[in-house]
Short mmCIF file of C-alpha atoms and ligand atoms in Angstrom, two decimals:
data_model
loop_
_atom_site.label_atom_id
_atom_site.label_comp_id
_atom_site.label_asym_id
_atom_site.label_seq_id
_atom_site.Cartn_x
_atom_site.Cartn_y
_atom_site.Cartn_z
CA MET A 162 237.58 89.33 193.95
CA SER A 163 234.72 91.79 193.48
CA ILE A 164 232.51 93.29 196.17
CA ASN A 165 229.06 91.70 196.27
CA ALA A 166 227.59 92.76 199.61
CA PHE A 167 227.42 95.59 202.11
CA LEU A 168 227.07 94.67 205.80
CA PHE A 169 225.65 97.37 208.07
CA ASP A 170 225.82 97.96 211.77
CA LEU A 171 222.52 99.35 213.08
CA ASP A 172 223.09 101.69 216.04
CA GLY A 173 224.80 104.86 214.82
CA VAL A 174 224.86 103.86 211.14
CA ILE A 175 221.22 103.34 210.12
CA VAL A 176 219.52 104.94 213.09
CA ASP A 177 220.70 107.02 216.04
CA THR A 178 219.91 104.67 218.88
CA ALA A 179 223.49 105.08 220.20
CA ILE A 180 222.34 108.18 222.09
CA TYR A 181 219.55 106.19 223.82
CA HIS A 182 221.94 103.39 224.85
CA TYR A 183 224.17 106.12 226.33
CA GLN A 184 221.31 107.84 228.16
CA ALA A 185 220.08 104.57 229.66
CA TRP A 186 223.57 103.49 230.78
CA LYS A 187 224.25 106.96 232.22
CA ARG A 188 221.04 106.79 234.24
CA LEU A 189 222.08 103.39 235.58
CA ALA A 190 225.58 104.61 236.51
CA ASN A 191 224.08 107.68 238.22
CA GLU A 192 221.76 105.48 240.29
CA LEU A 193 224.80 103.44 241.32
CA GLY A 194 226.51 106.66 242.46
CA PHE A 195 228.92 107.55 239.66
CA ASP A 196 228.88 108.97 236.14
CA ILE A 197 230.00 107.99 232.65
CA SER A 198 231.26 110.51 230.08
CA GLU A 199 230.64 110.64 226.36
CA GLU A 200 234.27 109.69 225.85
CA PHE A 201 233.87 106.57 228.02
CA ASN A 202 230.72 105.77 226.04
CA GLU A 203 232.76 105.53 222.81
CA GLY A 204 234.21 102.31 224.22
CA LEU A 205 230.71 100.91 224.83
CA LYS A 206 229.52 101.30 221.24
CA GLY A 207 229.10 97.93 219.54
CA VAL A 208 229.75 96.10 222.82
CA SER A 209 227.09 93.63 224.04
CA ARG A 210 224.73 94.45 226.90
CA MET A 211 226.51 92.32 229.54
CA ASP A 212 230.01 93.28 228.39
CA SER A 213 228.95 96.96 228.53
CA LEU A 214 227.66 96.49 232.08
CA ASP A 215 230.96 94.87 233.12
CA LEU A 216 232.90 97.85 231.70
CA ILE A 217 230.60 100.32 233.49
CA LEU A 218 230.81 98.54 236.85
CA ALA A 219 234.61 98.35 236.58
CA HIS A 220 234.62 102.10 235.77
CA GLY A 221 232.65 102.75 238.98
CA GLY A 222 234.86 100.39 240.98
CA LEU A 223 231.98 98.01 241.73
CA THR A 224 231.98 94.20 241.87
CA LEU A 225 228.51 92.69 242.01
CA PRO A 226 227.10 89.15 242.01
CA ASP A 227 225.74 87.80 238.70
CA GLU A 228 222.14 87.94 239.91
CA ARG A 229 222.39 91.67 240.62
CA LYS A 230 224.11 92.23 237.28
CA THR A 231 221.22 90.55 235.46
CA GLU A 232 218.78 92.83 237.31
CA LEU A 233 220.75 95.93 236.35
CA ALA A 234 221.02 94.89 232.69
CA THR A 235 217.26 94.30 232.63
CA GLN A 236 216.64 97.71 234.20
CA LYS A 237 218.86 99.42 231.61
CA ASN A 238 217.06 97.62 228.81
CA GLU A 239 213.66 98.76 230.16
CA TRP A 240 214.82 102.37 230.16
CA TYR A 241 216.27 101.92 226.68
CA LEU A 242 212.99 100.44 225.41
CA GLU A 243 211.08 103.42 226.86
CA LEU A 244 213.39 105.77 224.96
CA VAL A 245 213.10 103.94 221.62
CA SER A 246 209.38 103.21 221.87
CA ARG A 247 208.49 106.45 220.12
CA MET A 248 210.90 105.93 217.20
CA THR A 249 209.53 105.94 213.64
CA SER A 250 210.96 106.04 210.12
CA ASN A 251 211.64 109.74 210.81
CA ASP A 252 214.53 108.59 212.99
CA ILE A 253 216.41 106.95 210.13
CA LEU A 254 219.71 108.82 209.75
CA PRO A 255 220.08 111.30 206.86
CA GLY A 256 221.08 109.77 203.53
CA VAL A 257 220.23 106.17 204.47
CA PRO A 258 217.21 105.63 202.15
CA ALA A 259 219.03 107.19 199.17
CA PHE A 260 222.14 105.11 199.91
CA PHE A 261 220.12 101.87 200.08
CA ALA A 262 218.49 102.75 196.75
CA GLN A 263 222.00 103.03 195.24
CA VAL A 264 223.01 99.72 196.83
CA ARG A 265 220.04 97.95 195.23
CA GLN A 266 220.68 99.68 191.92
CA ALA A 267 224.23 98.32 191.98
CA GLY A 268 222.87 94.79 192.53
CA LEU A 269 224.62 94.36 195.88
CA LYS A 270 223.32 92.18 198.70
CA THR A 271 222.78 93.61 202.17
CA ALA A 272 223.06 92.25 205.69
CA LEU A 273 222.56 93.69 209.14
CA GLY A 274 225.37 92.97 211.60
CA SER A 275 224.35 94.19 215.04
CA VAL A 276 224.98 92.66 218.46
CA SER A 277 221.76 94.27 219.74
CA LYS A 278 219.04 91.85 220.82
CA ASN A 279 216.60 94.68 220.11
CA ALA A 280 217.69 95.02 216.45
CA PRO A 281 214.68 93.20 214.88
CA MET A 282 212.27 95.38 216.89
CA ILE A 283 214.11 98.59 215.89
CA LEU A 284 214.11 97.56 212.20
CA ALA A 285 210.36 96.92 212.38
CA ARG A 286 209.75 100.31 214.06
CA ILE A 287 211.64 102.20 211.35
CA GLY A 288 210.17 100.04 208.54
CA MET A 289 213.51 98.67 207.30
CA THR A 290 213.22 94.92 207.92
CA ASP A 291 212.84 94.23 204.20
CA ALA A 292 215.91 96.29 203.31
CA PHE A 293 218.15 93.36 204.38
CA ASP A 294 218.79 90.00 202.70
CA ALA A 295 220.17 88.65 205.98
CA ILE A 296 219.75 89.86 209.56
CA ILE A 297 222.35 88.91 212.14
CA ASP A 298 221.56 90.29 215.60
CA GLY A 299 222.41 89.68 219.23
CA ASN A 300 220.06 86.70 219.41
CA LYS A 301 222.01 84.81 216.74
CA ILE A 302 225.57 85.21 218.01
CA SER A 303 227.52 84.14 221.06
CA LYS A 304 230.35 86.69 220.91
CA GLY A 305 229.92 90.48 220.65
CA LYS A 306 232.16 92.87 218.73
CA PRO A 307 235.19 93.17 218.52
CA ASP A 308 234.83 89.44 217.83
CA PRO A 309 234.19 89.05 214.07
CA GLU A 310 231.35 86.49 214.52
CA VAL A 311 228.50 88.89 213.63
CA PHE A 312 230.04 89.78 210.26
CA THR A 313 231.39 86.31 209.48
CA LYS A 314 227.85 84.95 210.00
CA GLY A 315 226.43 87.71 207.79
CA ALA A 316 228.69 86.73 204.89
CA GLU A 317 227.91 83.07 205.51
CA GLU A 318 224.15 83.67 205.43
CA LEU A 319 224.54 85.53 202.14
CA GLY A 320 226.67 82.69 200.77
CA LEU A 321 229.66 85.00 200.19
CA SER A 322 233.30 85.13 201.23
CA ALA A 323 234.71 87.85 203.49
CA ALA A 324 236.61 89.42 200.59
CA GLU A 325 233.29 90.10 198.84
CA CYS A 326 231.92 92.14 201.77
CA VAL A 327 232.20 95.74 202.92
CA VAL A 328 231.31 96.63 206.52
CA PHE A 329 229.82 99.97 207.67
CA GLU A 330 230.54 100.73 211.34
CA ASP A 331 230.46 103.67 213.75
CA ALA A 332 232.08 101.84 216.69
CA VAL A 333 235.74 101.23 217.46
CA ALA A 334 234.85 97.65 218.48
CA GLY A 335 232.82 97.20 215.28
CA VAL A 336 235.59 98.42 213.00
CA GLU A 337 237.91 95.94 214.69
CA ALA A 338 235.32 93.15 214.23
CA GLY A 339 235.07 93.93 210.52
CA LYS A 340 238.84 93.95 210.07
CA ARG A 341 239.20 90.68 212.00
CA ALA A 342 236.54 89.18 209.70
CA GLY A 343 238.85 90.08 206.79
CA MET A 344 236.55 92.71 205.30
CA PHE A 345 236.97 96.24 203.92
CA VAL A 346 235.62 98.59 206.60
CA VAL A 347 234.01 101.99 206.09
CA GLY A 348 234.02 103.91 209.38
CA ILE A 349 231.06 106.20 210.02
CA GLY A 350 232.40 108.96 212.26
CA THR A 351 235.79 110.63 212.51
CA PRO A 352 239.23 109.25 211.50
CA ASP A 353 240.82 110.17 214.86
CA VAL A 354 238.42 107.75 216.62
CA LEU A 355 238.02 105.07 213.93
CA THR A 356 241.74 104.70 213.29
CA LYS A 357 241.57 101.11 211.99
CA ALA A 358 238.91 101.75 209.30
CA ASP A 359 239.95 101.57 205.63
CA MET A 360 238.08 104.80 204.93
CA VAL A 361 235.98 107.12 207.09
CA ALA A 362 232.99 109.38 206.37
CA PRO A 363 230.76 111.37 208.73
CA SER A 364 227.59 109.56 207.56
CA LEU A 365 226.15 107.44 204.74
CA GLU A 366 224.89 110.72 203.28
CA ALA A 367 228.47 111.69 202.50
CA LEU A 368 229.15 108.50 200.51
CA THR A 369 228.39 107.04 197.10
CA VAL A 370 228.34 103.33 196.32
CA GLU A 371 230.60 103.95 193.33
CA GLU A 372 233.31 105.59 195.45
CA ILE A 373 233.26 102.76 198.01
CA LEU A 374 233.46 100.05 195.35
CA LYS A 375 236.42 101.88 193.81
CA GLN A 376 238.27 102.15 197.15
CA ALA A 377 237.43 98.59 198.25
CA SER A 378 238.70 96.99 195.07
CA ALA A 379 241.81 99.19 194.80
C1 G6P B 123 224.80 97.70 219.87
C2 G6P B 123 225.09 99.02 220.57
C3 G6P B 123 225.58 98.79 221.98
C4 G6P B 123 224.65 97.85 222.73
C5 G6P B 123 224.55 96.53 221.99
C6 G6P B 123 223.60 95.56 222.67
O1 G6P B 123 225.99 97.14 219.46
O2 G6P B 123 226.05 99.77 219.85
O3 G6P B 123 225.62 100.04 222.61
O4 G6P B 123 225.13 97.61 224.04
O5 G6P B 123 224.08 96.78 220.68
O6 G6P B 123 222.29 96.05 222.55
P1 G6P B 123 221.02 95.45 223.27
O7 G6P B 123 219.88 96.16 222.57
O8 G6P B 123 221.02 93.97 223.03
O9 G6P B 123 221.13 95.79 224.71
MG1 MG B 124 227.02 101.12 216.11
#
C-alpha cells in the first residue's frame, strides 16, 4: 500500500506553542504551591487539558472537586490564550512552509491531528488553515492521545486507510497514538525520548518528503 497522506500534530511540530502550554501550567502549579519541571512536562505533551490537569494535581499531591478543577483548567487556558495572542506566521517553526510545499508537490493529502481545542484559532493566527484537507482538533474527539482516535478520524475524513498515512509527532503520547492507529510515525525531537517512533528528526526542516516516503514504504 502506498502513502497518500501526512497527518500533523500542531503543538511542537508546526508551531512552538508547547512552550506556552508549559508556562501556563507551571504558573498554575506555582499558584497551587508546587512546581513542575521540563522533564515532567514531556509527559503532558499531546495530553488533553483535563487529563493534563489531573496529572499535575497528582504530581502536587492534591485532590480537588470537579468544580474547582474546571475553574483551574479555565484559568490555565486564559493564561495560555494571553501568551498565544501575539502569535503570527513568524512563529511557524523553521522548515514548515518549505516542507508543506514539497508535500503538495508530491500530491499528498494533509490532515491536522491535535487534541487542542484552540487548534483552529492557532491555525488562523499563523495563516495555515488552508494548508490542511482535514482538521481534527480537540472539539471533534472524545479521547485524547495516546488514544488513536484523533489520527483514525483524520484518515477517515480523508477517505484513506491507516496504512496510507504517516504521522508527525513531537509528543510521547502522540507517537503512541499514531502507532496504535496503525500508522508510520515520524518523531519530531530526539530518539531517546520518542523511543516508539519509526524514525526521528529534530524538526521538519531536517526532513525531505522523498526520504520519508522511502522509509515508510520500506
Ligand atoms: C496539545 C498540547 C497539550 C495540550 C492539549 C490540549 O496536545 O500538546 O499540551 O494540553 O493540546 O490543548 P488545549 O488548547 O485544548 O488546552
Ligand atoms: Mg505536540
